[in-house]
JSON list of C-alpha atoms and ligand atoms in Angstrom, two decimals:
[
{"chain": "A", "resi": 1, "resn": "UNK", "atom": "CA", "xyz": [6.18, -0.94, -3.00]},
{"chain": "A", "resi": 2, "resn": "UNK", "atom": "CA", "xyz": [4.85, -0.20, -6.49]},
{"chain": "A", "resi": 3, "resn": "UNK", "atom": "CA", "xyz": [5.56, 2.60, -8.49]},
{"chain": "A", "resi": 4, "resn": "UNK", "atom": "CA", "xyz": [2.78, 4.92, -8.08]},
{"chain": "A", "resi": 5, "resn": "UNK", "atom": "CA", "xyz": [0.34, 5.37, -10.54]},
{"chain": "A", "resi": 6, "resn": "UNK", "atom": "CA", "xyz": [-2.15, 8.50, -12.27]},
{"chain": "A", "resi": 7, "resn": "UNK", "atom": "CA", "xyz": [-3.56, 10.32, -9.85]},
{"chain": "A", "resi": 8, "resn": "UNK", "atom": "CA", "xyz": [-7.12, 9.77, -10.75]},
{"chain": "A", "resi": 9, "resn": "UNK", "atom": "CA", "xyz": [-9.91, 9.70, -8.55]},
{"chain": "A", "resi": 10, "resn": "UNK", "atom": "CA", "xyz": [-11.21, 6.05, -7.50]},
{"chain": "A", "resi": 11, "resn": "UNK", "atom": "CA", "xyz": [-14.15, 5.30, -8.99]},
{"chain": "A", "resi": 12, "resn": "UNK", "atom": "CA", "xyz": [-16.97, 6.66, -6.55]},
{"chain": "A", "resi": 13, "resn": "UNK", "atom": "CA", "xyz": [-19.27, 3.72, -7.23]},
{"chain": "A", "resi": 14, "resn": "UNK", "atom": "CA", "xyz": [-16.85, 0.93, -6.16]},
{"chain": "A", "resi": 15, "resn": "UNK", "atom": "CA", "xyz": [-15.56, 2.49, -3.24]},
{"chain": "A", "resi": 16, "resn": "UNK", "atom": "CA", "xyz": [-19.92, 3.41, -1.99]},
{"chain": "A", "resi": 17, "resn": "UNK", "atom": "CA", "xyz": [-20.46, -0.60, -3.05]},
{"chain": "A", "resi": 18, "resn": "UNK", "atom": "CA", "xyz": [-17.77, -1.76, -0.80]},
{"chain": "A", "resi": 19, "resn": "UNK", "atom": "CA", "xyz": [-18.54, 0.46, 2.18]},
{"chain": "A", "resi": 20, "resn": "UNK", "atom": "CA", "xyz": [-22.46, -0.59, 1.67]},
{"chain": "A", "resi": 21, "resn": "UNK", "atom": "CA", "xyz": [-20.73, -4.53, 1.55]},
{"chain": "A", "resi": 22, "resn": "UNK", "atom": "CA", "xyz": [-19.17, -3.28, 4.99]},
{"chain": "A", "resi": 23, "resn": "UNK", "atom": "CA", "xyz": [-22.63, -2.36, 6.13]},
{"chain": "A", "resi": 24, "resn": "UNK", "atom": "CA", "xyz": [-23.82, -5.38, 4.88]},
{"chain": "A", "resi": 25, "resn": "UNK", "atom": "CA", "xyz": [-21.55, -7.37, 6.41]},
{"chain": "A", "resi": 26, "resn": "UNK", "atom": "CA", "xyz": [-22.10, -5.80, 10.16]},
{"chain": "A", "resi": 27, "resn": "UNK", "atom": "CA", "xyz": [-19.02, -3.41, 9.69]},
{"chain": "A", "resi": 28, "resn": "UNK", "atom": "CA", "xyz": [-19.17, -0.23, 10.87]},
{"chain": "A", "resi": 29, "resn": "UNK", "atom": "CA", "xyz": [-17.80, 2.31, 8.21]},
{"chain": "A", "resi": 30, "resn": "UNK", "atom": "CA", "xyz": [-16.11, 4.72, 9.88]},
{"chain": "A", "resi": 31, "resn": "UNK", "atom": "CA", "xyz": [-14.46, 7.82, 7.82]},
{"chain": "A", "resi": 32, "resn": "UNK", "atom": "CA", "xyz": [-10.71, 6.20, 8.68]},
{"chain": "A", "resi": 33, "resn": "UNK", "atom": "CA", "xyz": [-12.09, 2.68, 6.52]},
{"chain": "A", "resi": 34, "resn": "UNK", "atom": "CA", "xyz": [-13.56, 4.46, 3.69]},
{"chain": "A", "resi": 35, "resn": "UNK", "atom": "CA", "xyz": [-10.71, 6.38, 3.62]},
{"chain": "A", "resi": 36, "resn": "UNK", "atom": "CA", "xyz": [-8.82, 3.10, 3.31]},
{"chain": "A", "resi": 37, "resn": "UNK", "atom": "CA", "xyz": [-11.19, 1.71, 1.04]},
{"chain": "A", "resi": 38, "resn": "UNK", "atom": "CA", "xyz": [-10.72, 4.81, -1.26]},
{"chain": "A", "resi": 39, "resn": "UNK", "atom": "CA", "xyz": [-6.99, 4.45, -1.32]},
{"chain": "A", "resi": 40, "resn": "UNK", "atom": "CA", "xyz": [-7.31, 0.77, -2.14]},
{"chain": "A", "resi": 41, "resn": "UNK", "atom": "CA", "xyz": [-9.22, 0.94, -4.96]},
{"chain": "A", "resi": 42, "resn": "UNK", "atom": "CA", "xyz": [-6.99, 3.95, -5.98]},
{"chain": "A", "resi": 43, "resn": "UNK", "atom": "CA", "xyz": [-6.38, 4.90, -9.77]},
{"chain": "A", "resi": 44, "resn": "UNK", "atom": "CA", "xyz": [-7.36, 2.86, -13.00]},
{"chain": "A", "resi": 45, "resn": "UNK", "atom": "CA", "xyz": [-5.80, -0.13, -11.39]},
{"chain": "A", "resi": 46, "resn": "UNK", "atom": "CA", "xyz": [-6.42, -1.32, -7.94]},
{"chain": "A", "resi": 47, "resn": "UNK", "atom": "CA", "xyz": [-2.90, -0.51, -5.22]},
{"chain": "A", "resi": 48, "resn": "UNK", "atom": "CA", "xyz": [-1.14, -2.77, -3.84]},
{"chain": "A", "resi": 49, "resn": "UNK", "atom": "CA", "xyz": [0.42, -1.13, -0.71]},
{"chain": "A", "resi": 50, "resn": "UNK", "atom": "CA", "xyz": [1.74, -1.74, 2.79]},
{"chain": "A", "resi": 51, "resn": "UNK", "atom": "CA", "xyz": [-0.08, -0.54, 5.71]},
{"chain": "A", "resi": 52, "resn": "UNK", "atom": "CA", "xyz": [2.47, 2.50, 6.00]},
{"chain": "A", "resi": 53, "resn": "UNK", "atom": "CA", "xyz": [1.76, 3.22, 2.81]},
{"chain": "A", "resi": 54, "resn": "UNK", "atom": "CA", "xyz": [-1.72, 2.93, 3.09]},
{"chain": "A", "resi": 55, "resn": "UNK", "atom": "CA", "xyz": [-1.70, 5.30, 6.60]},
{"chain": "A", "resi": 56, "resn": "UNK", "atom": "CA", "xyz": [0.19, 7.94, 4.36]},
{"chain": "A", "resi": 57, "resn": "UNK", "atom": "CA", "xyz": [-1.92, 8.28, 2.14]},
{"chain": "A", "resi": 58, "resn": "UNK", "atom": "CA", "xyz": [-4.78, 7.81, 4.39]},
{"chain": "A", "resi": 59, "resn": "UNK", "atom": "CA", "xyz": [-3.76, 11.05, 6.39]},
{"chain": "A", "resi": 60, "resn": "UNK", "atom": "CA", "xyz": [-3.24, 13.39, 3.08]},
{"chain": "A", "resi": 61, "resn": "UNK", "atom": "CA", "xyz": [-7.12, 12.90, 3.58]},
{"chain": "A", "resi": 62, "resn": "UNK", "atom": "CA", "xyz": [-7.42, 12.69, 7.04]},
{"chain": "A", "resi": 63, "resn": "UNK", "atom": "CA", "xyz": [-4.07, 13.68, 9.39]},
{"chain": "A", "resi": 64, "resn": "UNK", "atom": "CA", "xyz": [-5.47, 12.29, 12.47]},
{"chain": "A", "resi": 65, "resn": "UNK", "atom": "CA", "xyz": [-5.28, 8.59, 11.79]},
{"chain": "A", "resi": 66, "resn": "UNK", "atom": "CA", "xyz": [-2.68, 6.92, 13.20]},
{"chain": "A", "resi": 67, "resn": "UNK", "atom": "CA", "xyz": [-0.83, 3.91, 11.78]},
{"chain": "A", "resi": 68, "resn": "UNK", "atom": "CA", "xyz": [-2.39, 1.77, 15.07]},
{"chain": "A", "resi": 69, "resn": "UNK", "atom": "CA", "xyz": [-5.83, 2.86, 13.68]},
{"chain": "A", "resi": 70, "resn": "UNK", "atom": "CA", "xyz": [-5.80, 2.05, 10.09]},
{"chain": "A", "resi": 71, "resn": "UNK", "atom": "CA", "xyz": [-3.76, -1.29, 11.07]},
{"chain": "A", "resi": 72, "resn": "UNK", "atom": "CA", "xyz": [-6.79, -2.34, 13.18]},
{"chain": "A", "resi": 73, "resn": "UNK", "atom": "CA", "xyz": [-8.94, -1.31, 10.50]},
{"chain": "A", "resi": 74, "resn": "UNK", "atom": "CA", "xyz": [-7.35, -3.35, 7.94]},
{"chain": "A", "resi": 75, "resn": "UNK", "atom": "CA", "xyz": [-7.88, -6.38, 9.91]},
{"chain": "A", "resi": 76, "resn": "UNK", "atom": "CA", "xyz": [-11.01, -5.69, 10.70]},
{"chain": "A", "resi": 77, "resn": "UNK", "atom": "CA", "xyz": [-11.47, -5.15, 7.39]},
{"chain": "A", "resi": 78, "resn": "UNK", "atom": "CA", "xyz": [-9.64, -8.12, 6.40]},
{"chain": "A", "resi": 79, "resn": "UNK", "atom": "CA", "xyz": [-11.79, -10.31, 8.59]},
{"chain": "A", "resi": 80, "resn": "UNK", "atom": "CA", "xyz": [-14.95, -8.99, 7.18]},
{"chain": "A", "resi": 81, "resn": "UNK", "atom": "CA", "xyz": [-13.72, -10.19, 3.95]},
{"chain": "A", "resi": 82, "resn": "UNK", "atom": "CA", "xyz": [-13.37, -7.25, 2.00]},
{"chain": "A", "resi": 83, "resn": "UNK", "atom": "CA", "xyz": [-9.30, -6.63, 2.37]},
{"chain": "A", "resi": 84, "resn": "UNK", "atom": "CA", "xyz": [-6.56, -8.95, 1.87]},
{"chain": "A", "resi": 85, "resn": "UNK", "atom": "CA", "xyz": [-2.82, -8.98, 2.87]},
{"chain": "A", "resi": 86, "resn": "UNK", "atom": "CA", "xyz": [-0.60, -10.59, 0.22]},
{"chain": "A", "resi": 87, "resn": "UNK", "atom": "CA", "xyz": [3.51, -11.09, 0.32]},
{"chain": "A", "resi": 88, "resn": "UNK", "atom": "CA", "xyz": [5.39, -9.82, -2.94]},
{"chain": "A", "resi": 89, "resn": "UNK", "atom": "CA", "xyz": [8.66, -9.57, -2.05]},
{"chain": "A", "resi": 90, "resn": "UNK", "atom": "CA", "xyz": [11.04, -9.75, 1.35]},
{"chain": "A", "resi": 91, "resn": "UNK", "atom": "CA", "xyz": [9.57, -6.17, 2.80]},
{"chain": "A", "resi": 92, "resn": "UNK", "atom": "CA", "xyz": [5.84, -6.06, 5.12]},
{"chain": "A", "resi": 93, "resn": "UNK", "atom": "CA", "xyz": [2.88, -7.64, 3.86]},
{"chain": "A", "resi": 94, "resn": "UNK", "atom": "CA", "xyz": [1.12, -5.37, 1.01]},
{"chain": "A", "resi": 95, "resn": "UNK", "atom": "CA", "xyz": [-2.62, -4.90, 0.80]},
{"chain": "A", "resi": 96, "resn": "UNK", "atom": "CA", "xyz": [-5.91, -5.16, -1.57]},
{"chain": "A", "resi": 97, "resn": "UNK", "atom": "CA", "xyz": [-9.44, -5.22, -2.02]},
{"chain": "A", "resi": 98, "resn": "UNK", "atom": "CA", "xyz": [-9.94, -8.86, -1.69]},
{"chain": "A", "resi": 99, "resn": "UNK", "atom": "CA", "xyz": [-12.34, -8.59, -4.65]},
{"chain": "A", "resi": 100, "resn": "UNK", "atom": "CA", "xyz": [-9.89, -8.73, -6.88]},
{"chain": "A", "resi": 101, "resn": "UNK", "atom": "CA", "xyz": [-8.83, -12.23, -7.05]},
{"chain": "A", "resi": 102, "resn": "UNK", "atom": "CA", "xyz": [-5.97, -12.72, -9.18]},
{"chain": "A", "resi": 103, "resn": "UNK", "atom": "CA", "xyz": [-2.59, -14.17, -8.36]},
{"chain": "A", "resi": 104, "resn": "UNK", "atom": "CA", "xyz": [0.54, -12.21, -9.02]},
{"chain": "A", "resi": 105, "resn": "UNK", "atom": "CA", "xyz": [4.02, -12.42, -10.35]},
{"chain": "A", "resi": 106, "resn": "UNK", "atom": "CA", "xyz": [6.82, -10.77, -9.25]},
{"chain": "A", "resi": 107, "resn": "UNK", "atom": "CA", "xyz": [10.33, -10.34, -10.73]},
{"chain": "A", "resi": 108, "resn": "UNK", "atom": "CA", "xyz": [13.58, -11.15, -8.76]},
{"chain": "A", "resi": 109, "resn": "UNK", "atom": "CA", "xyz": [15.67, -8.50, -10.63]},
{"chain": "A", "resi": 110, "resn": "UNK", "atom": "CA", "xyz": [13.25, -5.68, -10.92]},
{"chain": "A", "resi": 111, "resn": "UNK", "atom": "CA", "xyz": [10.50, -6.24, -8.95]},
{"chain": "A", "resi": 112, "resn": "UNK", "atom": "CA", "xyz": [7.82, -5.80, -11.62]},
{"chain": "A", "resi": 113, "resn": "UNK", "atom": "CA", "xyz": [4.78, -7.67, -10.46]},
{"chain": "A", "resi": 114, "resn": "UNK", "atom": "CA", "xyz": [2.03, -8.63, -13.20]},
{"chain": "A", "resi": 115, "resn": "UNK", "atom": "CA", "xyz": [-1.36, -10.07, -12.17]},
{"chain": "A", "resi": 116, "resn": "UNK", "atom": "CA", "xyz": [-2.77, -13.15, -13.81]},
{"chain": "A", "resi": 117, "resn": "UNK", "atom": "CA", "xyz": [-6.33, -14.48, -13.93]},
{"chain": "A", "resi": 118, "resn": "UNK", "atom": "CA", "xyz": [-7.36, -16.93, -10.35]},
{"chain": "A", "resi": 119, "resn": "UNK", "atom": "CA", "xyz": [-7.91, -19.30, -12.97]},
{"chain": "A", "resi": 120, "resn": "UNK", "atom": "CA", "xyz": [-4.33, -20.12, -14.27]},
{"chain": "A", "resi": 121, "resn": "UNK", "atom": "CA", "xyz": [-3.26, -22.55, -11.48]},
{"chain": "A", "resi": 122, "resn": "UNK", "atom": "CA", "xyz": [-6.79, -24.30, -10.85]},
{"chain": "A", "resi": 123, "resn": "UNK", "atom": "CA", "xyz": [-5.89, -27.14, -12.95]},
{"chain": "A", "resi": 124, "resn": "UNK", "atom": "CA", "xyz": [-2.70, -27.70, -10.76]},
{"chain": "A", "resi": 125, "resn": "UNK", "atom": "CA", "xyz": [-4.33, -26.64, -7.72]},
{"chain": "A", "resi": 126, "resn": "UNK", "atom": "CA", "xyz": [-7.04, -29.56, -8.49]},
{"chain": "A", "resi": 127, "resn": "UNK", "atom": "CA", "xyz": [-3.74, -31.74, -8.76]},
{"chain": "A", "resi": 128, "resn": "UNK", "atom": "CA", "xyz": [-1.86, -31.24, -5.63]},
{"chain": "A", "resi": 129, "resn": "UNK", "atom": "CA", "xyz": [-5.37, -31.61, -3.74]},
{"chain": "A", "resi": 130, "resn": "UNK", "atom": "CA", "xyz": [-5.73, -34.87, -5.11]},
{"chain": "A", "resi": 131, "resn": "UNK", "atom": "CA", "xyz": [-2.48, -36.44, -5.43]},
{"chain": "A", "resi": 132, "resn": "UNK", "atom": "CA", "xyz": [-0.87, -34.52, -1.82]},
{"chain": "A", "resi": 133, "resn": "UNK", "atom": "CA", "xyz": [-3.93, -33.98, -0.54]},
{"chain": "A", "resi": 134, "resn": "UNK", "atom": "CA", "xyz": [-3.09, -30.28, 0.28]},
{"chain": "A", "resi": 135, "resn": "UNK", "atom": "CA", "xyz": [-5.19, -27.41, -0.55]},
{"chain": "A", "resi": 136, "resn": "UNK", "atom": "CA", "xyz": [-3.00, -24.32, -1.95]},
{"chain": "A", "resi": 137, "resn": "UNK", "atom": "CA", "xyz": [-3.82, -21.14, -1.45]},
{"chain": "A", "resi": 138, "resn": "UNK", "atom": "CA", "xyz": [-1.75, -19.38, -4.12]},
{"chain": "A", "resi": 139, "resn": "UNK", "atom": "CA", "xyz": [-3.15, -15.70, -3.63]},
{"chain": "A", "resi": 140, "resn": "UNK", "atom": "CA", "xyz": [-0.93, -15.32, -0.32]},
{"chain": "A", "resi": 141, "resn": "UNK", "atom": "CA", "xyz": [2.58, -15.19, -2.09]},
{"chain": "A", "resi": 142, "resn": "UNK", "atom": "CA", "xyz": [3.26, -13.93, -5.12]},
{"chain": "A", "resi": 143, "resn": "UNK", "atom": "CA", "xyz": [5.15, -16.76, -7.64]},
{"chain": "A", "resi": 144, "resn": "UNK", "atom": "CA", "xyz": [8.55, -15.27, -7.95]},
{"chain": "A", "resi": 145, "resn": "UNK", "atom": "CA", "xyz": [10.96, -15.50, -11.05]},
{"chain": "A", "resi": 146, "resn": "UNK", "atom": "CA", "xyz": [12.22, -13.08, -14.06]},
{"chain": "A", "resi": 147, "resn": "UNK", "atom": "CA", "xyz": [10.05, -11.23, -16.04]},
{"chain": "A", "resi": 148, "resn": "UNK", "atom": "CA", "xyz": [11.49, -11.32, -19.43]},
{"chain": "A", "resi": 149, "resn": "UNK", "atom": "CA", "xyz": [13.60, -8.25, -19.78]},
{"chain": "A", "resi": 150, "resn": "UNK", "atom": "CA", "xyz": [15.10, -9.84, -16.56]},
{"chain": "A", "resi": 151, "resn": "UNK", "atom": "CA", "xyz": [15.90, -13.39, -17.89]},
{"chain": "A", "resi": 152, "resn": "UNK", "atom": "CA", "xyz": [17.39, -12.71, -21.46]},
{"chain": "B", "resi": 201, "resn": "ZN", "atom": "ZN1", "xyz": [0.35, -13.53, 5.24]},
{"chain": "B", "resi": 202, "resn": "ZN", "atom": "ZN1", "xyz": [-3.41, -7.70, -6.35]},
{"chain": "B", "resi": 203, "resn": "ZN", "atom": "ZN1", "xyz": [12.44, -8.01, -14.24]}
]
């Protein structure tokens, strides 16, 4: 789904503080999760991928995983809070450490995506809870549109 990016090693130290969260959390952390884990918080920036992705990339490391395995993982994961599934565009669900809370933007035309601070829609958020009485959860979908080498 996104363009892949340098091929640096994840940061050791985030990927041992989220397994240790795992731990914490009464998650067992079995080599196929921190492999996941590891591919999640991937390169400078933190991946956004889908769970085929994910399995790919998963079994460069380890070739006996199966795509069953590291979906039940992510949900498992996902359920111990440390994982979320996001939408982006029309294709499967994509996937992230669901420490990094920030909403997304995604372009119609070229399917950029650009991340912007949880912050930017809590004054609207506070809004629509008040006036509709409706909680929004805007880290599910990504707000679609044109970037602006799209819209010109
Ligand atoms: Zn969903
Ligand atoms: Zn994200
Ligand atoms: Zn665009």
């Amino acid at each position: 789904v996104e363009r892949a990016r340098s091929s640096a090693q994840p940061p050791a130290h985030r990927v041992d503080d989220v397994v240790a969260g795992i731990r914490a959390a009464g998650g067992r952390a079995t080599p196929a999760r921190r492999a996941i884990v590891e591919v999640l918080v991937g390169g400078p920036h933190h991946q956004h991928l889908t769970a085929e992705e994910v399995t790919e990339r998963v079994q460069a490391v380890l070739p006996d995983v199966a795509l069953s395995t590291v979906y039940r993982s992510m949900e498992a994961l996902e359920e111990l809070g440390f994982v979320e599934h996001l939408h982006i565009g029309h294709g499967p669900a994509v996937y992230h450490l669901a420490a990094e809370q920030h909403l997304h933007l995604v372009c119609e035309s070229c399917g950029a995506v650009t991340e912007l601070p949880q912050s930017t829609l809590d004054a609207i958020g506070e809004e629509i809870r008040h006036r509709h009485r409706f909680r929004i959860e805007p880290r599910h979908f990504a707000l679609s549109g044109l970037c602006e080498e799209c819209g010109e």
